[in-house]
PDB file of C-alpha atoms in Angstrom:
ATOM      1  CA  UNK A   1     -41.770  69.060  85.579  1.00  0.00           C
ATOM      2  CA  UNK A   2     -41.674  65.185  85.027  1.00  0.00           C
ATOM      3  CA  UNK A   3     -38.662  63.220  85.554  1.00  0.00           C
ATOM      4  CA  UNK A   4     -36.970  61.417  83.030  1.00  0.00           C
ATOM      5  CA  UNK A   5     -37.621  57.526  82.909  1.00  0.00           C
ATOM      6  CA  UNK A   6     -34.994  55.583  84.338  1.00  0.00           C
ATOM      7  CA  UNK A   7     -33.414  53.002  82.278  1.00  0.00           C
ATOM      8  CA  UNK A   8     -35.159  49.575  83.141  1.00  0.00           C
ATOM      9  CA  UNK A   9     -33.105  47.299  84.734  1.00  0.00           C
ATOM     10  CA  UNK A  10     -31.178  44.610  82.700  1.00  0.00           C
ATOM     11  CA  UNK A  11     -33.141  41.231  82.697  1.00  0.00           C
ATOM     12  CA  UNK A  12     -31.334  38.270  84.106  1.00  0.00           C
ATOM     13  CA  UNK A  13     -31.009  35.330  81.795  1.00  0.00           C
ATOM     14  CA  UNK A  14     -33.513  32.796  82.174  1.00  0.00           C
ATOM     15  CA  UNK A  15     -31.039  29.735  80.972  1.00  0.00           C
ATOM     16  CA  UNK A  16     -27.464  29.042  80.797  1.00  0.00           C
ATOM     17  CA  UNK A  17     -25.900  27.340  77.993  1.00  0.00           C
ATOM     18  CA  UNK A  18     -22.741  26.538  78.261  1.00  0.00           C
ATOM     19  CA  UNK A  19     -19.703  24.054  76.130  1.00  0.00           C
ATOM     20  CA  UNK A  20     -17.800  21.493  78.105  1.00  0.00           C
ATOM     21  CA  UNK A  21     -13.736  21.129  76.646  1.00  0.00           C
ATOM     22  CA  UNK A  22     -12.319  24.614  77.335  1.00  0.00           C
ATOM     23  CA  UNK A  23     -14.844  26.241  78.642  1.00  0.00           C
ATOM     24  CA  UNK A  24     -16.684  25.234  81.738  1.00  0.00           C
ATOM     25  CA  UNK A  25     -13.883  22.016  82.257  1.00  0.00           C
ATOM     26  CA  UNK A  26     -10.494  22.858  82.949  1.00  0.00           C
ATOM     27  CA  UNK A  27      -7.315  21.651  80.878  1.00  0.00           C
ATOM     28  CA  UNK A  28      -6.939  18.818  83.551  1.00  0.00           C
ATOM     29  CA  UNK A  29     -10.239  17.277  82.786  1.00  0.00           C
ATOM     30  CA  UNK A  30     -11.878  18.489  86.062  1.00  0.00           C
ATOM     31  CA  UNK A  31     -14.844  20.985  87.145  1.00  0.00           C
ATOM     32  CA  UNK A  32     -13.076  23.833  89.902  1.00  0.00           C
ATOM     33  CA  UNK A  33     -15.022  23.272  93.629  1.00  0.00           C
ATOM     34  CA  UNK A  34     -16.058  27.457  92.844  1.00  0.00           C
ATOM     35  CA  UNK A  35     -17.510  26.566  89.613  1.00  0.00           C
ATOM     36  CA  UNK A  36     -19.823  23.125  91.145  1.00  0.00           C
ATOM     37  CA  UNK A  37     -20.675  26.297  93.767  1.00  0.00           C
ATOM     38  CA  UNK A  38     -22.219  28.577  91.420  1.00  0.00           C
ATOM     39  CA  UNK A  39     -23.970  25.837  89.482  1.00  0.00           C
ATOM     40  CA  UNK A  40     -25.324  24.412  92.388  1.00  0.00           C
ATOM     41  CA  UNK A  41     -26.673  28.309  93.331  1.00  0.00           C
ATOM     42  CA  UNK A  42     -28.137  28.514  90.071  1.00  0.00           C
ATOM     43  CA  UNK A  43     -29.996  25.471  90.271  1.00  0.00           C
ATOM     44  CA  UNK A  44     -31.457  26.558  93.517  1.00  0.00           C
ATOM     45  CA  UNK A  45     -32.427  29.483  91.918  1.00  0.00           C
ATOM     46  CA  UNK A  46     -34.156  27.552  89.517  1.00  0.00           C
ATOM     47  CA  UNK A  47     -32.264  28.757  86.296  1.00  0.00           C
ATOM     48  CA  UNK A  48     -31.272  25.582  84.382  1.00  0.00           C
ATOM     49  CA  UNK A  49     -27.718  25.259  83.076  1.00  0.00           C
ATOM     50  CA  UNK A  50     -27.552  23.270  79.729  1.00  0.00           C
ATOM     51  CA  UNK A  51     -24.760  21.552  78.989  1.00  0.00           C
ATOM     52  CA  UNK A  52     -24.225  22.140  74.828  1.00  0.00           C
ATOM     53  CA  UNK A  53     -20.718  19.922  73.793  1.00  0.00           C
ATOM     54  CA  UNK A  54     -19.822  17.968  71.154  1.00  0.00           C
ATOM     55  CA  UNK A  55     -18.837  15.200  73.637  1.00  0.00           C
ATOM     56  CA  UNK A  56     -20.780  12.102  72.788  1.00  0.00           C
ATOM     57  CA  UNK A  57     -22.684  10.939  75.055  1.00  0.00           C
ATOM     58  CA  UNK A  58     -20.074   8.146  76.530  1.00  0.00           C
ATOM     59  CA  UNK A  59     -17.810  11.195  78.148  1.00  0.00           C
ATOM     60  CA  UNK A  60     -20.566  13.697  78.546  1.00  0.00           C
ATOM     61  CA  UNK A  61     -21.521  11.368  81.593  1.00  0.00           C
ATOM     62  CA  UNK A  62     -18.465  12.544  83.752  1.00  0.00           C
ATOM     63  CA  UNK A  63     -19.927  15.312  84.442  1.00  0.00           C
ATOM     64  CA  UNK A  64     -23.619  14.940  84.631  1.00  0.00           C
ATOM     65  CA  UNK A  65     -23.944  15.157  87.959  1.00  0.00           C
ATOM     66  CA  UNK A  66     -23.498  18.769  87.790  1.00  0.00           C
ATOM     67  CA  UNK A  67     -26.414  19.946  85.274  1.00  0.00           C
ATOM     68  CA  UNK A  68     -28.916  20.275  88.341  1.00  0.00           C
ATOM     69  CA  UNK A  69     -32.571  19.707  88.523  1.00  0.00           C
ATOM     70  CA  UNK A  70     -33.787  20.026  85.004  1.00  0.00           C
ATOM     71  CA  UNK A  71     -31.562  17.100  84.471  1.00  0.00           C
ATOM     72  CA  UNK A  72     -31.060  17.747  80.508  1.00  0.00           C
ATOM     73  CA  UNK A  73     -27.923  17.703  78.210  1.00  0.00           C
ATOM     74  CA  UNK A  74     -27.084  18.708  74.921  1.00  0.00           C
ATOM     75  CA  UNK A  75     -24.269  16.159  73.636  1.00  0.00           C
ATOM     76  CA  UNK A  76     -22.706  15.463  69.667  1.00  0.00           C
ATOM     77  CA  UNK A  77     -22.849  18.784  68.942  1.00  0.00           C
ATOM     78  CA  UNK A  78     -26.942  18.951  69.280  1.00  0.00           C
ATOM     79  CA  UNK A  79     -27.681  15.398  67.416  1.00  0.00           C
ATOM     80  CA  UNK A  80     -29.149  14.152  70.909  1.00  0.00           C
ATOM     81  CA  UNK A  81     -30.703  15.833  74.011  1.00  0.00           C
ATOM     82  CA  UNK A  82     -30.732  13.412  76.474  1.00  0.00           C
ATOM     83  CA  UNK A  83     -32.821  13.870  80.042  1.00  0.00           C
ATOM     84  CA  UNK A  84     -30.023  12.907  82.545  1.00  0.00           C
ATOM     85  CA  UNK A  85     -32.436  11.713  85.223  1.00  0.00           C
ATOM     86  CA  UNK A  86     -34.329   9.042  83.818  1.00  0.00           C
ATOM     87  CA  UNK A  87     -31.099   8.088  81.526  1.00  0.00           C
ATOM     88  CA  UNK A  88     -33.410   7.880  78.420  1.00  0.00           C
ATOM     89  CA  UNK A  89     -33.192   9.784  74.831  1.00  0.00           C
ATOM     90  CA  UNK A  90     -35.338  13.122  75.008  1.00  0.00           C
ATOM     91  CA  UNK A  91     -34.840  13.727  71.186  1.00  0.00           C
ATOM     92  CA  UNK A  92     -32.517  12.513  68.757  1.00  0.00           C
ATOM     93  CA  UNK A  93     -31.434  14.272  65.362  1.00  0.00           C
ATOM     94  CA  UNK A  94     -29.306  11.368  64.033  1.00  0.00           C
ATOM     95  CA  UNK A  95     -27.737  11.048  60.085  1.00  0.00           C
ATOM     96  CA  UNK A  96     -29.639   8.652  58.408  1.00  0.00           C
ATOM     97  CA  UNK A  97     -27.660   5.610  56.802  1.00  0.00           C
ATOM     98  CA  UNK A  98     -28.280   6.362  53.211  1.00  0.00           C
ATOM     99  CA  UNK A  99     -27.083   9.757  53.308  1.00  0.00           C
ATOM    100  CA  UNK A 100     -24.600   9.361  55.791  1.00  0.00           C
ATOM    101  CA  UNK A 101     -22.407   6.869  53.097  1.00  0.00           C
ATOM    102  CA  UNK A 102     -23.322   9.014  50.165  1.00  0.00           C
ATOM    103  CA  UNK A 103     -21.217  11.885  52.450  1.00  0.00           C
ATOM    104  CA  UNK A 104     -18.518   9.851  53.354  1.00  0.00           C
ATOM    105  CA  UNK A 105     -17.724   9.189  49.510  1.00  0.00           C
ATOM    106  CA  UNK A 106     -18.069  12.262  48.180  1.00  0.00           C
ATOM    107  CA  UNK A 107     -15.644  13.571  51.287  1.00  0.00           C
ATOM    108  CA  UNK A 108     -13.184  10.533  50.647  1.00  0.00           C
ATOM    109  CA  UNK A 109     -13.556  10.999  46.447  1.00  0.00           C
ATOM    110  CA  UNK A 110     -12.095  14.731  47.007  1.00  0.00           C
ATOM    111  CA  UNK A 111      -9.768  14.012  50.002  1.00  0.00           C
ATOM    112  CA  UNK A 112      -8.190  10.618  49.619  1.00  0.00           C
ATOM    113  CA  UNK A 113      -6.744   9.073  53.163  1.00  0.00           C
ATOM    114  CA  UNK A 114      -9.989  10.119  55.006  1.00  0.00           C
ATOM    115  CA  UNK A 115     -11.122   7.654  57.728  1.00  0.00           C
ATOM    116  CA  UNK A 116     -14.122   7.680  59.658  1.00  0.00           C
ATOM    117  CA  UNK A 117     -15.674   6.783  62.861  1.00  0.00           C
ATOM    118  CA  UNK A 118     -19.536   6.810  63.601  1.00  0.00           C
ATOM    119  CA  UNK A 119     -21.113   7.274  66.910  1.00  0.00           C
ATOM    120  CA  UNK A 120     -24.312   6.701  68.013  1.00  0.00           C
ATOM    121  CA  UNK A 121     -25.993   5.746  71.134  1.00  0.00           C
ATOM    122  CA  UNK A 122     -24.485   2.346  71.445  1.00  0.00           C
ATOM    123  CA  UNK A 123     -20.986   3.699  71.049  1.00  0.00           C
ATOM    124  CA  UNK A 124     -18.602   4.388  68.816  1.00  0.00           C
ATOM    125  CA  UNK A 125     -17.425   2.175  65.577  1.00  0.00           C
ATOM    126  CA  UNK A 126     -14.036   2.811  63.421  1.00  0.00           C
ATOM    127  CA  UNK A 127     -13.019   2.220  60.183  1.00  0.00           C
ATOM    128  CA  UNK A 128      -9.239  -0.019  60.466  1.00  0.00           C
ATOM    129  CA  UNK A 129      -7.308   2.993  59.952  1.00  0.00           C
ATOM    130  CA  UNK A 130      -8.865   5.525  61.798  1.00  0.00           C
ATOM    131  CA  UNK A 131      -6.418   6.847  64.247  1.00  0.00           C
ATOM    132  CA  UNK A 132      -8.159   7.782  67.382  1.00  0.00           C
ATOM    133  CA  UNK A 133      -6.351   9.983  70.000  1.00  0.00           C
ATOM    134  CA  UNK A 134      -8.406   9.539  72.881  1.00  0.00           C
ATOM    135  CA  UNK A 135      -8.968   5.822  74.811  1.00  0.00           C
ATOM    136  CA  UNK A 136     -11.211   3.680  72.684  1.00  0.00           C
ATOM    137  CA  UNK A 137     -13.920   1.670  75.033  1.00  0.00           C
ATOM    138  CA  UNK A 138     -13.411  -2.041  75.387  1.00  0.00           C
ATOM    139  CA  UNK A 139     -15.372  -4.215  72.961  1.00  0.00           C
ATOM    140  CA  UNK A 140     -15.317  -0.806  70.094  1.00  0.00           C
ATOM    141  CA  UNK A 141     -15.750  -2.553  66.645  1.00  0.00           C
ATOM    142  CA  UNK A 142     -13.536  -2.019  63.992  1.00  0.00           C
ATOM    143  CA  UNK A 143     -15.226  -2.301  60.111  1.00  0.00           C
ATOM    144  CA  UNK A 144     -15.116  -0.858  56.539  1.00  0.00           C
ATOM    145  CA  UNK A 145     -16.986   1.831  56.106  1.00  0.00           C
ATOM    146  CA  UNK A 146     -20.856   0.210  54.950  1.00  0.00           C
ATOM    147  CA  UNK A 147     -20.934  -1.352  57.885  1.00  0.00           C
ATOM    148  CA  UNK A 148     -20.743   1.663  60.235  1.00  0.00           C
ATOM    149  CA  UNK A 149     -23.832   2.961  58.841  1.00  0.00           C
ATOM    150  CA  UNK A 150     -25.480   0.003  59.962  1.00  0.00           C
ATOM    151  CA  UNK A 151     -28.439   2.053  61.838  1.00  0.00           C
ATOM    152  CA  UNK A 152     -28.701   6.007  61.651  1.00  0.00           C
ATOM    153  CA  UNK A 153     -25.395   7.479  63.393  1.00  0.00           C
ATOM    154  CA  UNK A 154     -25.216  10.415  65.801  1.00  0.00           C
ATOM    155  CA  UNK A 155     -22.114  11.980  64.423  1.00  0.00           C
ATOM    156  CA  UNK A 156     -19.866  10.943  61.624  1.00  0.00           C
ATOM    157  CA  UNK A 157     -16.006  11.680  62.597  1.00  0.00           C
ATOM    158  CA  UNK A 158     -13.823  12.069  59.586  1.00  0.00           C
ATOM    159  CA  UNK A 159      -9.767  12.513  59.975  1.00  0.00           C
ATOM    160  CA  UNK A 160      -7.271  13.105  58.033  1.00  0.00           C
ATOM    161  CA  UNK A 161      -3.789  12.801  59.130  1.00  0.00           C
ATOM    162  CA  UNK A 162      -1.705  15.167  56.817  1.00  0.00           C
ATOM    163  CA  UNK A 163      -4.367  18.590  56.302  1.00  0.00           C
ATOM    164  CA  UNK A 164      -4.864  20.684  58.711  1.00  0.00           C
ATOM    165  CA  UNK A 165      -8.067  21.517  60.488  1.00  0.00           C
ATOM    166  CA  UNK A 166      -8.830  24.639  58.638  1.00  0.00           C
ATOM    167  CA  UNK A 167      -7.960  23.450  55.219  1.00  0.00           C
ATOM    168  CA  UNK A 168     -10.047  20.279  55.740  1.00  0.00           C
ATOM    169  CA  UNK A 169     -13.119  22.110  57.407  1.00  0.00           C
ATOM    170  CA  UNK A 170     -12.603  24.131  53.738  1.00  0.00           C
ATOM    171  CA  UNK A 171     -12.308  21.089  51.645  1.00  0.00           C
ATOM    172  CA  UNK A 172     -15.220  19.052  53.511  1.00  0.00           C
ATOM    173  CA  UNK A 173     -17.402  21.978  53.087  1.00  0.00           C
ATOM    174  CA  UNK A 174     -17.194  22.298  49.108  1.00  0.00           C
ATOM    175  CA  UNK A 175     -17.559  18.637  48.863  1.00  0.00           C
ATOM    176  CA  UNK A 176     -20.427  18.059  51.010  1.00  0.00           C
ATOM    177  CA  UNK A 177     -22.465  21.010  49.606  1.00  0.00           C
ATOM    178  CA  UNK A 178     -24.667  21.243  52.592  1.00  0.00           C
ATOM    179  CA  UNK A 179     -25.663  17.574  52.941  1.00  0.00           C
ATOM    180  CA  UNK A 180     -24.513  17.386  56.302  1.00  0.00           C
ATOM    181  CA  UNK A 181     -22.879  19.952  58.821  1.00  0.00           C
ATOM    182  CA  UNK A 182     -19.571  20.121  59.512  1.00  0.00           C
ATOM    183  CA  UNK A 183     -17.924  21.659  62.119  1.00  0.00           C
ATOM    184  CA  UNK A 184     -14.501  20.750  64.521  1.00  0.00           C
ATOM    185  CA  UNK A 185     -13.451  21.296  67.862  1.00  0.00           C
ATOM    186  CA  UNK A 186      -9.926  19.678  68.123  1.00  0.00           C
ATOM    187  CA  UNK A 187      -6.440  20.659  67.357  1.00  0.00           C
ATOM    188  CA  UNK A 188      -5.774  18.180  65.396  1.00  0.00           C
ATOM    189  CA  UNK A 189      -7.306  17.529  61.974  1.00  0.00           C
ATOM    190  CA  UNK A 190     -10.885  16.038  62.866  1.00  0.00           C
ATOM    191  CA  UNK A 191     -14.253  16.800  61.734  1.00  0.00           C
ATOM    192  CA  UNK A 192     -17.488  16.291  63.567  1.00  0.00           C
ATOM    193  CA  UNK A 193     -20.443  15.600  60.725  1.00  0.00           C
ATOM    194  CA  UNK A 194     -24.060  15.757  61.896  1.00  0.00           C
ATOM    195  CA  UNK A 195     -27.430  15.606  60.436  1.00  0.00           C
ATOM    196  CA  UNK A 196     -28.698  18.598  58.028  1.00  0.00           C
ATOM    197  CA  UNK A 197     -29.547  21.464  60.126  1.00  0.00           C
ATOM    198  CA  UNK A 198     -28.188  19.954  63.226  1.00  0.00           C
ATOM    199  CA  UNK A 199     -26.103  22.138  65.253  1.00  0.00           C
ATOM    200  CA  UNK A 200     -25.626  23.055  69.132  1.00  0.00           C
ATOM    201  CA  UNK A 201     -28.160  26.637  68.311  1.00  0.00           C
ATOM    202  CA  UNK A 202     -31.019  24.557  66.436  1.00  0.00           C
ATOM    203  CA  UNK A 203     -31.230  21.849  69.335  1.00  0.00           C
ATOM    204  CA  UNK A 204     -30.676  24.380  72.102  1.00  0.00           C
ATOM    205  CA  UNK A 205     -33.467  26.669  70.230  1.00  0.00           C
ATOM    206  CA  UNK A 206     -35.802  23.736  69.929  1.00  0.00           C
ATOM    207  CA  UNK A 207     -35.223  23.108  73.574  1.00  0.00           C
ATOM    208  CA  UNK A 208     -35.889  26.581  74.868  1.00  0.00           C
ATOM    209  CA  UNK A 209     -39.267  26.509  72.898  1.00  0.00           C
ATOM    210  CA  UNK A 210     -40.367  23.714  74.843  1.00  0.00           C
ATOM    211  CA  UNK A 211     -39.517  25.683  77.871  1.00  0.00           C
ATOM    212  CA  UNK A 212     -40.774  28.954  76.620  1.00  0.00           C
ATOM    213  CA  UNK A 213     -37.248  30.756  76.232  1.00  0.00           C
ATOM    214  CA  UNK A 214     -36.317  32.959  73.904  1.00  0.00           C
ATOM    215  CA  UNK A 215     -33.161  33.413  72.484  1.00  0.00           C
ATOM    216  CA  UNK A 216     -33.013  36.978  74.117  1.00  0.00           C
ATOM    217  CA  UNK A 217     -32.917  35.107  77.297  1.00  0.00           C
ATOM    218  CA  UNK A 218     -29.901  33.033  76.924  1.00  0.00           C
ATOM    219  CA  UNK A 219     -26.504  33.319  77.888  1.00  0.00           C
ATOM    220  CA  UNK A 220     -23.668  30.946  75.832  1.00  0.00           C
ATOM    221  CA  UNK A 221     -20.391  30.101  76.390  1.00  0.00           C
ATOM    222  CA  UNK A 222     -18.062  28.616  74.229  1.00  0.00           C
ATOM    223  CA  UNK A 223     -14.305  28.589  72.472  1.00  0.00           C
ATOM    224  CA  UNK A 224     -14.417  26.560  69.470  1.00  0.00           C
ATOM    225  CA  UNK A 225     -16.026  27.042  65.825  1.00  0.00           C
ATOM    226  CA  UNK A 226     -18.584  24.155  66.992  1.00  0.00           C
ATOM    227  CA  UNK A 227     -20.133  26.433  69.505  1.00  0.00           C
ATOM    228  CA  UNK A 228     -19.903  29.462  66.827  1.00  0.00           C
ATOM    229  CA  UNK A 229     -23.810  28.740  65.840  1.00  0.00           C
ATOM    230  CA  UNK A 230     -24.887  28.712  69.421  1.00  0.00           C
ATOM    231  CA  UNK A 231     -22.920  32.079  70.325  1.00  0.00           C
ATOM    232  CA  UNK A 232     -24.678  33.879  67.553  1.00  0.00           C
ATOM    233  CA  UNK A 233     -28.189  32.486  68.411  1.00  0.00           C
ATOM    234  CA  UNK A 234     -28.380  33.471  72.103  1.00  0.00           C
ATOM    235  CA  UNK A 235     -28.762  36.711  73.603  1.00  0.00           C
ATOM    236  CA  UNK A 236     -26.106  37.070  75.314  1.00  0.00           C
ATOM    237  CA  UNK A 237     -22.543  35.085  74.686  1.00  0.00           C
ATOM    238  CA  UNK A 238     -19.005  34.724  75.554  1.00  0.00           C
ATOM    239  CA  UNK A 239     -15.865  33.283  74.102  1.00  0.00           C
ATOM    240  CA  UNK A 240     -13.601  32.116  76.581  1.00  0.00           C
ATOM    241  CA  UNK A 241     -10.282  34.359  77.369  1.00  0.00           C
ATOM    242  CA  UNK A 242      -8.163  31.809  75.460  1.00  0.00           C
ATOM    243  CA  UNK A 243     -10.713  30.733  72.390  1.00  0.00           C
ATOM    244  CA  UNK A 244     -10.605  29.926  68.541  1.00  0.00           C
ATOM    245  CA  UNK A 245     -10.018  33.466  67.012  1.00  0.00           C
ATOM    246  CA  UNK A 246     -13.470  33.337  64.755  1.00  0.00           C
ATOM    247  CA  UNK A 247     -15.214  32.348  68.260  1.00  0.00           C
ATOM    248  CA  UNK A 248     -13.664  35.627  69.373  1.00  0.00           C
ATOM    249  CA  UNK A 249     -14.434  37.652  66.613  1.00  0.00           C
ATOM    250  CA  UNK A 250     -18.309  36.046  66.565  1.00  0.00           C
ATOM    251  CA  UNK A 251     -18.919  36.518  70.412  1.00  0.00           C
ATOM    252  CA  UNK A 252     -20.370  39.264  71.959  1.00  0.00           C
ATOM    253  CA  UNK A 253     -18.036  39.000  74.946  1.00  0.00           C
ATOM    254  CA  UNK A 254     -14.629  37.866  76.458  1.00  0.00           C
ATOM    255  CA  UNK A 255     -14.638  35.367  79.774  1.00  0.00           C
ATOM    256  CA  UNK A 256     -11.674  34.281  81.555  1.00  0.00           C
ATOM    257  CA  UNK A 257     -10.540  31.258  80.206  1.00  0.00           C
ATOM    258  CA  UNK A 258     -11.085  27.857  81.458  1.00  0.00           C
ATOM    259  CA  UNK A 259      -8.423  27.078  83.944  1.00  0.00           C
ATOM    260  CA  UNK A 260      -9.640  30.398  85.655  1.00  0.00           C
ATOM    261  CA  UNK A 261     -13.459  29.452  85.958  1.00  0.00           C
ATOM    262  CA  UNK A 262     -14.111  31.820  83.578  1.00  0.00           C
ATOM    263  CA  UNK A 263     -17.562  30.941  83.176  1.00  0.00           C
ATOM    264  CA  UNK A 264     -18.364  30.878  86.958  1.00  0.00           C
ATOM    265  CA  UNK A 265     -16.899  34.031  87.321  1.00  0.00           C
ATOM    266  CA  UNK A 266     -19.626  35.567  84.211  1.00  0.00           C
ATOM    267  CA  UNK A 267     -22.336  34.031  86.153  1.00  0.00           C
ATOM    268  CA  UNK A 268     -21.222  35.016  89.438  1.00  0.00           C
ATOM    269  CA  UNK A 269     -21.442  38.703  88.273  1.00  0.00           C
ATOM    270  CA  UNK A 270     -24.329  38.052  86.084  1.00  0.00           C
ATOM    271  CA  UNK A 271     -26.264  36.730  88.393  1.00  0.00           C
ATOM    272  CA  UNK A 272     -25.295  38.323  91.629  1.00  0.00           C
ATOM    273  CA  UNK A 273     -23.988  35.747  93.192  1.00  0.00           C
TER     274      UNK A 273
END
């Protein structure tokens, strides 16, 4: 009498893909010693960890010296991929000029008191009133809004200081019409505009074609609805213990959260580690 056939052993992931701000980096702006252990593991076992965030690339820097050997990153929310080890642009998905204004208008016509900001790979360029909550680098230029669009942008920030993030997100959307993509990651009431089609999943799925990945073998983490794309692509994804509820709800699932290397802790178990 034949046996049964034994279940096949689950296949380890052949990439990690994982956000930056409340996921992978703690609340105080610092990667755990346990967490640089098990990336530095992984890279030895040759499984590259991609960093996917919607950092641009300015603060994605801090903590480049922990994507290994492969050496790329993911940054704006997938407008630019950029190979940390020769410090050059490996592909760029940027918002064109022309359509870039055209957006702003329309977003500005049906929400009056939008500002914006535009980044790109030169740094980052506000409108008067934009109110920016984080450090603005020495030297950042300050113009009306034609002249931000000066050369295609990265990412177009648009805030608003009296909606909230949800009801803007909702607003932007139905005035935009699918122009752009819109998507946030802050608690306050900001908006993070890329290029049609661009989004963390379409860059990180272009990517993994050029490495001959599939989607089946990824595994994502993320908290915010700017890694929601991403989570659904890959095989295998986690929200974060303490993440946006529609990351939660979208996620296959749940990680510790961020101040409790909840991501090192997956791939610990994941992995073997």
């Amino acid at each position: 009498m034949s046996e049964e056939p034994r279940p096949a052993a689950p296949q380890m992931p052949r990439l990690v893909a994982t956000d930056l701000d409340g996921t992978l980096v703690r609340s105080d702006g610092t990667v755990s010693d346990y967490t640089r252990e098990v990336l530095a593991e992984l890279d030895r076992r040759d499984v590259p960890v991609v960093f996917v965030t919607g950092r641009p690339l300015r603060w994605a820097e801090e903590v480049f010296s922990y994507v290994g050997r492969h050496g790329l990153a993911i940054v704006s929310n997938g407008a630019l991929v950029w190979d940390v080890a020769r410090k050059a642009v490996h592909l760029e998905r940027p918002i064109e000029p022309a359509l870039g204004l055209e957006s702003a208008r329309l977003l500005r016509a049906a929400v009056p008191g939008t500002t914006y900001a535009v980044e790109d790979l030169a740094g980052i360029t506000l409108e008067p009133a934009f109110l920016e909550r984080h450090p603005v680098p020495d030297g950042a230029r300050r113009a009306p809004l034609e002249e931000l669009f000066e050369r295609p942008a990265l990412k177009l920030l648009a805030r608003h200081e009296e909606l909230a993030p949800q009801e803007f997100w909702d607003v932007a959307e139905n005035a935009l019409t699918g122009r752009l993509v819109i998507t946030w990651s802050s608690s306050t009431s900001l908006l993070e505009i890329s290029g049609p089609g661009v989004t963390k999943a379409t860059t990180l799925e272009l990517l993994c074609d050029r490495l001959g990945i599939a989607a089946a073998e990824v595994i994502a983490f993320g908290d915010m609805p700017n890694d929601l794309p991403m989570l659904t692509w890959a095989g295998t994804s986690y929200a974060m213990a303490d993440a946006h509820p529609s990351v939660t709800a979208a996620a296959g699932q749940v990680a510790p959260g961020h101040d409790e290397d909840g991501v090192a802790r997956v791939l610990a178990g994941v992995f073997r580690l």
